[in-house]
GROMACS .gro file of C-alpha atoms in nm:
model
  397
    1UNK     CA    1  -2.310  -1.078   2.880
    2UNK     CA    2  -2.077  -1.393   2.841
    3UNK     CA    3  -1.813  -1.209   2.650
    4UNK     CA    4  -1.643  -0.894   2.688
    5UNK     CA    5  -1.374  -0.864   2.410
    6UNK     CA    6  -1.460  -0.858   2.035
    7UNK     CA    7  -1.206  -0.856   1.806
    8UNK     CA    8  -0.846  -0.837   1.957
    9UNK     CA    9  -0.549  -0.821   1.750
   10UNK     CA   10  -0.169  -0.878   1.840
   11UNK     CA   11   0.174  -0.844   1.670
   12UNK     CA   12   0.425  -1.085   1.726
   13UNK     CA   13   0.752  -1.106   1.767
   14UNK     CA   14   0.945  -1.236   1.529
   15UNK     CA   15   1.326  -1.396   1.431
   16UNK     CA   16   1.516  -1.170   1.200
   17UNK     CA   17   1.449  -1.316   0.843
   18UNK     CA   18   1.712  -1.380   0.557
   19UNK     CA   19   1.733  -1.475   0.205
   20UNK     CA   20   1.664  -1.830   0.194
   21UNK     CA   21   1.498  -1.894   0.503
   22UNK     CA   22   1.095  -2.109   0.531
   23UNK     CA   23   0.943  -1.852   0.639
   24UNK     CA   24   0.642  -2.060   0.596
   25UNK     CA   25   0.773  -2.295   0.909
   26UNK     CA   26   0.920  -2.041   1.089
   27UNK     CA   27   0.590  -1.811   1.077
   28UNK     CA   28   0.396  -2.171   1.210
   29UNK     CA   29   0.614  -2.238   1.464
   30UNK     CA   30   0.629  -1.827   1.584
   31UNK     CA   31   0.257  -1.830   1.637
   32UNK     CA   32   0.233  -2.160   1.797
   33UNK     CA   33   0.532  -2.103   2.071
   34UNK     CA   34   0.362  -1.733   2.131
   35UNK     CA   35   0.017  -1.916   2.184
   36UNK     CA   36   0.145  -2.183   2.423
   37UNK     CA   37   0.354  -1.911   2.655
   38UNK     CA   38   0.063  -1.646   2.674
   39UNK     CA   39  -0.200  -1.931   2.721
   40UNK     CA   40  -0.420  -1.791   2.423
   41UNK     CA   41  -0.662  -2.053   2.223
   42UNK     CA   42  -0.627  -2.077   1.847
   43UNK     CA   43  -0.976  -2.082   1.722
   44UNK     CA   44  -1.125  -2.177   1.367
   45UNK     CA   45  -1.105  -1.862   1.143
   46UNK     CA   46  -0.869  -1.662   1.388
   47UNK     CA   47  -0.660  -1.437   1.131
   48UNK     CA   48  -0.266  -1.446   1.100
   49UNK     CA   49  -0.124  -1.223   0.872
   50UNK     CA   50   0.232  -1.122   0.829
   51UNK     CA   51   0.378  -0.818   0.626
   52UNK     CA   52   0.476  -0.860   0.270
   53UNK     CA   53   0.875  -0.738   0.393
   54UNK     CA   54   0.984  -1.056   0.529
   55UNK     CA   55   0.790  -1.275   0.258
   56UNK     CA   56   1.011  -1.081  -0.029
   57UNK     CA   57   1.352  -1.102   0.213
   58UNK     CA   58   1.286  -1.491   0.257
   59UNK     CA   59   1.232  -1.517  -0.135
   60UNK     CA   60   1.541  -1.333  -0.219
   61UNK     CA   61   1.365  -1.079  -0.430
   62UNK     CA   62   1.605  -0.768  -0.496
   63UNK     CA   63   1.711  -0.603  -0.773
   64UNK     CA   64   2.021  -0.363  -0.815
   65UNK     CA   65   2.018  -0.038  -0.946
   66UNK     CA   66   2.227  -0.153  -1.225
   67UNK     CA   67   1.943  -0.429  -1.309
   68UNK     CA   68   1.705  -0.147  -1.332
   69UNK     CA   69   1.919   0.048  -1.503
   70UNK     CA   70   1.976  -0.255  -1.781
   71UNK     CA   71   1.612  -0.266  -1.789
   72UNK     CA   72   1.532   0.065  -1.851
   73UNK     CA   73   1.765   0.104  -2.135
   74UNK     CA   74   1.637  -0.211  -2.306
   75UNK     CA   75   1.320   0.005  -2.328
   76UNK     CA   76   1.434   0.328  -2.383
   77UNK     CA   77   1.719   0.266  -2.636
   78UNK     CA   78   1.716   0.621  -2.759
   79UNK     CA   79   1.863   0.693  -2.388
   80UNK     CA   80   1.574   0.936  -2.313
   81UNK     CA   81   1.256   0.995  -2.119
   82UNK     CA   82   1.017   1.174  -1.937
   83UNK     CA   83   0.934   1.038  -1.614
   84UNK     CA   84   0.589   1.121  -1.490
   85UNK     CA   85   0.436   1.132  -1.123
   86UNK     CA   86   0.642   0.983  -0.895
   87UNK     CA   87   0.557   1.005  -0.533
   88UNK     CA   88   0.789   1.150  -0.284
   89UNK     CA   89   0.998   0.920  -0.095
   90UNK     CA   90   1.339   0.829   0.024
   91UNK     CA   91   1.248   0.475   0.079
   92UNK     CA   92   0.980   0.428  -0.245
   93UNK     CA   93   1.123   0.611  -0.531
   94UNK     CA   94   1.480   0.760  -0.483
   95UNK     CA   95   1.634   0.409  -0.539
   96UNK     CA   96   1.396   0.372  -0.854
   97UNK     CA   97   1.497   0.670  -0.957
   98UNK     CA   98   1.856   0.627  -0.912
   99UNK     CA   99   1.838   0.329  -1.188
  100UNK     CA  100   1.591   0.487  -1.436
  101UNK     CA  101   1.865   0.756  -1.418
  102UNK     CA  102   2.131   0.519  -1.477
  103UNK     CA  103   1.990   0.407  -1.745
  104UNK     CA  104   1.922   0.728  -1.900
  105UNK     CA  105   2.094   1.021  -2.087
  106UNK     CA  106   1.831   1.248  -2.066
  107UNK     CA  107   1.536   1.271  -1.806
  108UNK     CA  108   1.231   1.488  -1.775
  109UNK     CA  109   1.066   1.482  -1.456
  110UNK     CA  110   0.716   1.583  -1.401
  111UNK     CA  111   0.599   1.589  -1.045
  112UNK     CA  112   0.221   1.650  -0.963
  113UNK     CA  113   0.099   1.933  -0.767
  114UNK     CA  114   0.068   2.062  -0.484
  115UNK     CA  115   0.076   1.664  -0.379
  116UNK     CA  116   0.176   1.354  -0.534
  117UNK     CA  117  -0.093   1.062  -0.577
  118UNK     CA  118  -0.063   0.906  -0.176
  119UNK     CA  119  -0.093   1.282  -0.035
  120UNK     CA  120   0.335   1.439   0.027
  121UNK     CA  121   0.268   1.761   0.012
  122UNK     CA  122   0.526   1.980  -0.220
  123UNK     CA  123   0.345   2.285  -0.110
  124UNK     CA  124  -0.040   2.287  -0.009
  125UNK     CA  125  -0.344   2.405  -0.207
  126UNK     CA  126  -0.323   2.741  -0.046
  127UNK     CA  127  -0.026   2.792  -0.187
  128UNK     CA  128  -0.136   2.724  -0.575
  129UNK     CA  129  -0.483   2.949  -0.444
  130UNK     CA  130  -0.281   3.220  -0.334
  131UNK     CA  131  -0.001   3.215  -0.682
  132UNK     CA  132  -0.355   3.207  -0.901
  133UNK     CA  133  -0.234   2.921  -1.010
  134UNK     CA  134  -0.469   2.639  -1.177
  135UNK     CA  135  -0.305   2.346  -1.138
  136UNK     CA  136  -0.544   2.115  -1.366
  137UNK     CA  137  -0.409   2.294  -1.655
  138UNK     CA  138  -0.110   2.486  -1.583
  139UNK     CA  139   0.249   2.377  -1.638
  140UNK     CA  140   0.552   2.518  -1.472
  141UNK     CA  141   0.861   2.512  -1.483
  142UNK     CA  142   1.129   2.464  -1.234
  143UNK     CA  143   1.250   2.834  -1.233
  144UNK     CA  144   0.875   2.952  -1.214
  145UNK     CA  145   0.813   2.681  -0.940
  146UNK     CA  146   1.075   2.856  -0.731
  147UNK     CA  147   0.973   3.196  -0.825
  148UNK     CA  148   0.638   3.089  -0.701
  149UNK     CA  149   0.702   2.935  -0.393
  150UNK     CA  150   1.087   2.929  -0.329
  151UNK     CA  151   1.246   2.598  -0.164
  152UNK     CA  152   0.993   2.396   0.063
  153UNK     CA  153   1.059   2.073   0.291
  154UNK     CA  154   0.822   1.811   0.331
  155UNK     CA  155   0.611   1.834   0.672
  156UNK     CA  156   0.795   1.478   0.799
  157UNK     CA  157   1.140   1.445   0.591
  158UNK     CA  158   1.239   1.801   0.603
  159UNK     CA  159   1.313   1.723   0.241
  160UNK     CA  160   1.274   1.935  -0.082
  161UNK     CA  161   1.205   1.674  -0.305
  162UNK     CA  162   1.304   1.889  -0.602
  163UNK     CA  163   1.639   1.942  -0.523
  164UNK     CA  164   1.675   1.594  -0.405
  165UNK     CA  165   1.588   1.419  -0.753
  166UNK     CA  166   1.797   1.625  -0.961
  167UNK     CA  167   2.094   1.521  -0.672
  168UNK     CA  168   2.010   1.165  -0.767
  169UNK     CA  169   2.003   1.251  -1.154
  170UNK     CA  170   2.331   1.418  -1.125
  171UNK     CA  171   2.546   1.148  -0.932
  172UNK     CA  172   2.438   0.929  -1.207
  173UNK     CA  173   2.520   1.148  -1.453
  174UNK     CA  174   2.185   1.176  -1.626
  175UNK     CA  175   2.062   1.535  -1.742
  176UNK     CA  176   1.764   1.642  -1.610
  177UNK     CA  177   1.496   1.886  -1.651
  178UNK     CA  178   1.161   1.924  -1.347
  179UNK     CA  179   0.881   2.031  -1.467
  180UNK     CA  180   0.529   2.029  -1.309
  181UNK     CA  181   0.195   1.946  -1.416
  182UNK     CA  182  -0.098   1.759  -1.361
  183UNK     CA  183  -0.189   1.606  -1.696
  184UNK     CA  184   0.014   1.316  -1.808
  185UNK     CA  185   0.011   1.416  -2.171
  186UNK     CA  186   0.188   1.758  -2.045
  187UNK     CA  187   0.499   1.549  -2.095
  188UNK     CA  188   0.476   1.494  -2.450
  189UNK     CA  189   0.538   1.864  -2.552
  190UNK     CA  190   0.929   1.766  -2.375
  191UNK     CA  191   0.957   1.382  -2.510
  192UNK     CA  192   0.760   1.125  -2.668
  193UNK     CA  193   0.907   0.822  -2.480
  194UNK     CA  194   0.731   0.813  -2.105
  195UNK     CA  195   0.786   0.654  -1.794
  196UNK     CA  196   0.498   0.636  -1.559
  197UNK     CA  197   0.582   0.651  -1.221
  198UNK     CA  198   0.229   0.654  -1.063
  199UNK     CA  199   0.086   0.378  -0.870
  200UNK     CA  200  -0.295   0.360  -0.878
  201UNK     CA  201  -0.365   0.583  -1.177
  202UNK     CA  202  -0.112   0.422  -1.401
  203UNK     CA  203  -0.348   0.282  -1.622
  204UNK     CA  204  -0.529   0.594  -1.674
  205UNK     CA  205  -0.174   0.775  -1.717
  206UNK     CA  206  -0.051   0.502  -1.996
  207UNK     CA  207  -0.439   0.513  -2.208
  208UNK     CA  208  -0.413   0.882  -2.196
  209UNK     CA  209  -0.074   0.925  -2.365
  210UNK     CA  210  -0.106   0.647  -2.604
  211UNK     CA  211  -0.419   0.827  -2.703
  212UNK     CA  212  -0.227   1.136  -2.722
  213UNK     CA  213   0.052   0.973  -2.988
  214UNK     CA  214   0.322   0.881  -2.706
  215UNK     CA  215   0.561   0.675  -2.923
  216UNK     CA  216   0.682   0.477  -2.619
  217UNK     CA  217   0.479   0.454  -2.275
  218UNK     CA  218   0.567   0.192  -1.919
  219UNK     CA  219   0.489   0.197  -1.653
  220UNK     CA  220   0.688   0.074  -1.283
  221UNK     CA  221   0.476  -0.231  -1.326
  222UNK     CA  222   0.658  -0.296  -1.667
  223UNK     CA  223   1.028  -0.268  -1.467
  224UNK     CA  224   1.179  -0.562  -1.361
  225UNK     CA  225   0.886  -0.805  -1.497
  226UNK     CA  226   1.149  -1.104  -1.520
  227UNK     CA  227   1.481  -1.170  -1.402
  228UNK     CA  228   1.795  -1.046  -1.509
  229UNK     CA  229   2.103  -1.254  -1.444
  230UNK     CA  230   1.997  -1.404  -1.082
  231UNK     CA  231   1.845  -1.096  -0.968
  232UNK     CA  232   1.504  -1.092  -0.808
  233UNK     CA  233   1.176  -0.998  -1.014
  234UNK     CA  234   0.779  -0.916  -1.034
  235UNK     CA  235   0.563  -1.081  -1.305
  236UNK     CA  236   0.293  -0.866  -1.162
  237UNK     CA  237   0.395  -0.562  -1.013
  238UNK     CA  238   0.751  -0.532  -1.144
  239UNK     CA  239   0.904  -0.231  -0.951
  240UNK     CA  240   0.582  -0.121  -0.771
  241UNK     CA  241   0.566  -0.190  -0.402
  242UNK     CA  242   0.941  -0.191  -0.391
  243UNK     CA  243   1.150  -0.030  -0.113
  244UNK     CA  244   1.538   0.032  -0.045
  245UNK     CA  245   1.767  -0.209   0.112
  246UNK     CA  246   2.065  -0.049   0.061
  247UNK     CA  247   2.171   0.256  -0.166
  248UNK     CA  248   2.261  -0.037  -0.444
  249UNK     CA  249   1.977  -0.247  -0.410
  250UNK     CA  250   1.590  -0.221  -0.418
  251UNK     CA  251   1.389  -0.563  -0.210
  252UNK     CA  252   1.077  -0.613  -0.489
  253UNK     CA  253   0.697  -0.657  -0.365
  254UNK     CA  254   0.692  -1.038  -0.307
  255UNK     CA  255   0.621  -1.302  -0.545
  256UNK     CA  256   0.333  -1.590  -0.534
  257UNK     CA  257   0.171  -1.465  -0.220
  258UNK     CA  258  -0.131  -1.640  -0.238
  259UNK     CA  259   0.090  -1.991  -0.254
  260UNK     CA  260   0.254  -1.867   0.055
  261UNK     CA  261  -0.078  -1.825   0.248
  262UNK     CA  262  -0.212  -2.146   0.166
  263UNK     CA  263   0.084  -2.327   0.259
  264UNK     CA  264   0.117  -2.127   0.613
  265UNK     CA  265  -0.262  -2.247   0.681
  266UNK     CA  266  -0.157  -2.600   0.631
  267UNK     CA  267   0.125  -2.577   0.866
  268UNK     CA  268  -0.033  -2.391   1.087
  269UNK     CA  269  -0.356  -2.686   1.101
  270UNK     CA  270  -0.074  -2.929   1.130
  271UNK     CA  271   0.068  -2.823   1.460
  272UNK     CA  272  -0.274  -2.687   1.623
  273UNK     CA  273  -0.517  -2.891   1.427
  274UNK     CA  274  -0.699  -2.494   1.386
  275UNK     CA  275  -0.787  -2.380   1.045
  276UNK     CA  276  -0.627  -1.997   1.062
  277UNK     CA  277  -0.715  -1.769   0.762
  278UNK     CA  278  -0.375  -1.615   0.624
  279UNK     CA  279  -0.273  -1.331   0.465
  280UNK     CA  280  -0.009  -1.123   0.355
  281UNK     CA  281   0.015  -0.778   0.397
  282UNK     CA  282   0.176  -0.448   0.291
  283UNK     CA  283   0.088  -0.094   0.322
  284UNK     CA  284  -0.280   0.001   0.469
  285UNK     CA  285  -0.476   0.263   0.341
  286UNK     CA  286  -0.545   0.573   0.608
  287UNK     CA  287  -0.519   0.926   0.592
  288UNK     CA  288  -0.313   1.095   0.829
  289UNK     CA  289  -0.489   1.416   0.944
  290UNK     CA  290  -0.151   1.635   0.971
  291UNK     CA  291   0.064   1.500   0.700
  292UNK     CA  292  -0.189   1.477   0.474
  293UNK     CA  293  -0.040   1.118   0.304
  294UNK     CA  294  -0.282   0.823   0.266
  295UNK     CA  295  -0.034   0.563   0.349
  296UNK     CA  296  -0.102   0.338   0.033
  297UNK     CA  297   0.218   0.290  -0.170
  298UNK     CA  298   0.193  -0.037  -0.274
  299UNK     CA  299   0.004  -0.164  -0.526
  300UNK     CA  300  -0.209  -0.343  -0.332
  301UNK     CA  301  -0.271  -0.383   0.059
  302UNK     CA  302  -0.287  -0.777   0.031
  303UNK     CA  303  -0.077  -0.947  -0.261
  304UNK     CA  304  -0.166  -1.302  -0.156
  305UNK     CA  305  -0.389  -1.450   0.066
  306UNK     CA  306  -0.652  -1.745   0.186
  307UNK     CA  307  -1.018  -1.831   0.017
  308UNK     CA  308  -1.176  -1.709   0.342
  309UNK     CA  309  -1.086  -1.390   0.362
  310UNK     CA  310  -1.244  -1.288   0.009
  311UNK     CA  311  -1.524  -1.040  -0.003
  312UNK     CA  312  -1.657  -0.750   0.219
  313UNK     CA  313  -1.790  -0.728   0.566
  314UNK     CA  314  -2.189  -0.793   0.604
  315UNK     CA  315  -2.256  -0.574   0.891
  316UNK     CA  316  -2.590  -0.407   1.048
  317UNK     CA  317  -2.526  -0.060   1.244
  318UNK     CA  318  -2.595  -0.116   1.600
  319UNK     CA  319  -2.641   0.292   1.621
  320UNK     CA  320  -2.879   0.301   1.346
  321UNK     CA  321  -3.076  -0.001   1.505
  322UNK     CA  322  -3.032   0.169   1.838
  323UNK     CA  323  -3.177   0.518   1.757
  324UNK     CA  324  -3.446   0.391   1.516
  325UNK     CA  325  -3.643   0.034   1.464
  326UNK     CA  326  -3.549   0.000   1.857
  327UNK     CA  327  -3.545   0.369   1.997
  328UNK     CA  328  -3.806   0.245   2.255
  329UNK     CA  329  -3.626  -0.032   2.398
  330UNK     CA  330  -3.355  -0.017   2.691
  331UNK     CA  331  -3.115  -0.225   2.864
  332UNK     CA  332  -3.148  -0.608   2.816
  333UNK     CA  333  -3.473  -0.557   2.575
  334UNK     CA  334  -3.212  -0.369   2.402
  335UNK     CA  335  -2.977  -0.594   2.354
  336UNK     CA  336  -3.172  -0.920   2.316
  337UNK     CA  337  -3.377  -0.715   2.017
  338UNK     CA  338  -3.037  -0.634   1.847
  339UNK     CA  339  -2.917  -0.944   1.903
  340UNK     CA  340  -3.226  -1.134   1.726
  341UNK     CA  341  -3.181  -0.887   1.448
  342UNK     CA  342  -2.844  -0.965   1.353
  343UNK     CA  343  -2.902  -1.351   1.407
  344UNK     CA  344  -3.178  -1.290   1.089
  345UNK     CA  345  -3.017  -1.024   0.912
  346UNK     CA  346  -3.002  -1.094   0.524
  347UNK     CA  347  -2.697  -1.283   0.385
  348UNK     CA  348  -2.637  -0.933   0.114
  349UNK     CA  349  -2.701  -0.644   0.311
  350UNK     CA  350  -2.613  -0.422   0.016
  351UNK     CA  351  -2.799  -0.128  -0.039
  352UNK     CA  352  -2.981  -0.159   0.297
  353UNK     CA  353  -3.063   0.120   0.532
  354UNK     CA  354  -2.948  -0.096   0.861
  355UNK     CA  355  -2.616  -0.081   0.698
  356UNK     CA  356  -2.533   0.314   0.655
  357UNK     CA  357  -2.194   0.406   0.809
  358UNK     CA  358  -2.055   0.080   0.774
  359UNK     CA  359  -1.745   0.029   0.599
  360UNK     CA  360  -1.775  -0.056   0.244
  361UNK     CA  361  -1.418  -0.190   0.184
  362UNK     CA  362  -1.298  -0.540   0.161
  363UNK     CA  363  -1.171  -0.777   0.421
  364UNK     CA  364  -0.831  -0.769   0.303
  365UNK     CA  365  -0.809  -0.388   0.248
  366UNK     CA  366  -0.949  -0.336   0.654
  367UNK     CA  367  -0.732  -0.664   0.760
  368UNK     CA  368  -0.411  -0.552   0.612
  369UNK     CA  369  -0.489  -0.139   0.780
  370UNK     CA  370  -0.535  -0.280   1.102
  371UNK     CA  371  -0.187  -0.517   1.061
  372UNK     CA  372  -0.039  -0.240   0.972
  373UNK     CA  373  -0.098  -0.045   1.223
  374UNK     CA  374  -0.015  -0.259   1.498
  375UNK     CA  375   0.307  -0.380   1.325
  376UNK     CA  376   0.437  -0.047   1.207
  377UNK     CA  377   0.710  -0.039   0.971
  378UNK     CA  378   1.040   0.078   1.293
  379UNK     CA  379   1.170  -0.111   1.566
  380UNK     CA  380   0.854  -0.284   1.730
  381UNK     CA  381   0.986  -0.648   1.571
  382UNK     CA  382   0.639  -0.761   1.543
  383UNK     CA  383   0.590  -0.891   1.157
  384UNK     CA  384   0.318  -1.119   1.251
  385UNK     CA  385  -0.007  -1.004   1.393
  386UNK     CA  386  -0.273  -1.245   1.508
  387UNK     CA  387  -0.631  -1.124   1.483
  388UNK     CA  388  -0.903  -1.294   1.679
  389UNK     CA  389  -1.245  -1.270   1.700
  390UNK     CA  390  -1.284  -1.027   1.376
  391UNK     CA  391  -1.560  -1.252   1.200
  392UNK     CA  392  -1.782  -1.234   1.531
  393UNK     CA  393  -2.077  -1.008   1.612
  394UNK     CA  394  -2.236  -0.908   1.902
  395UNK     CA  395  -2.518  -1.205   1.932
  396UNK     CA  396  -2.216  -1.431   1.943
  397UNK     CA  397  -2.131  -1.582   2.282
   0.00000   0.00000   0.00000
């Protein structure tokens, strides 16, 4: 066997990025000094992907709380609304939160149960099992929430979330009223103007309560759409994806990613004379066993990124090969049978036995997990990650 290592993937180390700064060059000239000092090849259709953080910071893109707030009552002029299914977070939603309530006279909250949309955990399903609680249909109230299952901390914050939002509400001097449930049009028995604060289900959240007679119904997505003053924006995604910079200020989900990319690739073939596939990354999407979240808070894992990496892995399963059309073979009849098989295998494998247990998800959704991973979102300093060798196979030498 020629080779030894299949796909290896690395994060680099990066300058601290500002407002303003060509991220595009700097990112090209990162990955080529790192190459040259650790005597690693660039080869045609290596991966380098860098997280969506520093792309938004070199564009600028933030919005105040005050901008939100502006926003919010520009859509809610009666200076009320209910707020429906935010998720849990310091970092995601507080600072959202903090200018819908701004913005605001009047707020009804409705938080899911026992878990909000990405999996932080309010209380767990044993819990609502043990009250007799069904919490498809029933609605409670804040009092009967704590009557149920008194004040609870999330697993990793040692938050209760509860208490925390109306704390936000309050310093902005919003009213507020909590109520849980797990049907969107629940809301519309407290207000008729809606807020949707879900990520992934939004849609499903806006068609229901339109359906329902909701006089007014956004979504996060309809936030912060276009600029206000000089402040930063989303066409797309408008506050969704968004994180905290500072207690004032929220950075946005970054703007004309796919541009980006493309450019990057260019610089990057100008200096190594390599054609690199690009992309830019945000959250993965992973379960974590204990905590019980699924990691996926943005909108999407890759906002932007290069023609090549379009489209889903085409993969045989060496085990299923293994233990059935070869369970005779052994040792280098083995290998040189699997080998011939994957150097025929069909071009659409979909739908194929040989395939079962393979990983149906796209290249960008398993690309941007993996960067994610390695780059992790503390003190590591690595906002680039080169991937190499992900588009070979075992018959490759």
């Amino acid at each position: 066997m020629s080779r030894y290592f299949g796909t290896v993937a690395r994060g680099l180390r990066a300058p601290i990025i500002r407002s303003g700064d060509d991220l595009a060059r700097i990112a090209a000239d990162t990955l080529i000094e790192a190459v040259t000092a650790e005597q690693i090849t660039l080869r045609d259709n290596d991966i380098f992907t860098i997280t969506e953080s520093v792309v938004a910071r070199a564009q600028g893109n933030y919005v105040s709380v005050d901008d939100v707030a502006a926003d919010i009552r520009d859509k809610f002029p009666g200076g009320e609304a209910g707020v429906i299914f935010p998720i849990l977070s310091r970092n995601r939603f507080a600072i959202v939160f903090s200018g819908v309530t701004r913005g605001l006279n009047k707020v009804w909250l409705m938080l899911s149960y026992p878990a909000d949309e990405v999996g932080n955990h309010l209380i767990s399903i044993d819990d609502v099992d043990a009250a007799g609680i069904d919490p498809c249909r029933d609605v409670l109230s804040e009092a009967r929430y704590r009557e149920l299952f008194g004040y609870r901390t999330h697993t990793f914050t040692a938050i209760d979330y509860v208490e925390y939002y109306k704390q936000i509400a309050a310093a902005n001097g919003c009213e507020i009223e909590i109520v849980f449930a797990n049907d969107a049009r629940r809301i519309l028995q407290f207000t008729p103007h809606v807020l949707c604060a879900d990520i992934h289900s939004r849609a499903r959240s806006k068609r229901l309560l339109a359906a329902a007679g909701a006089k007014s119904v956004y979504a996060l997505d309809d936030v912060m759409r276009a600029p206000r003053g000089g402040s930063g924006y989303n066409a797309d995604y408008g506050l969704l994806g968004s994180n905290k910079s500072d207690e004032q200020t929220l950075k946005l989900f970054p703007r004309d990613c796919a541009e980006f990319a493309e450019r990057l690739q260019k610089l990057i073939y100008e200096k190594s004379g390599v054609t690199l596939q690009v992309m830019v990354y945000g959250d993965g999407a992973f379960k974590d066993p204990v905590g019980k979240i699924w990691e996926l808070a943005d909108p999407v894992v890759s906002p932007g990124y290069t023609p090549g990496l379009e489209g889903q892995p085409n993969e045989l399963k060496l085990k299923y090969l293994a233990d059935n059309k070869f369970a005779g073979l052994r040792g280098e009849e083995l290998r040189q049978a699997i080998k011939r098989e994957i150097e025929h295998k069909d071009a659409d494998l979909t739908g194929k036995m040989e395939t079962q247990g393979t990983t149906p998800r796209r290249l960008t959704d398993l690309l941007g997990s993996l960067s994610d991973l390695i780059s992790g979102s503390g003190d590591k300093g690595t906002p680039m990650i080169l991937i190499q060798g992900y588009f070979d196979n075992y018959a490759d030498e």
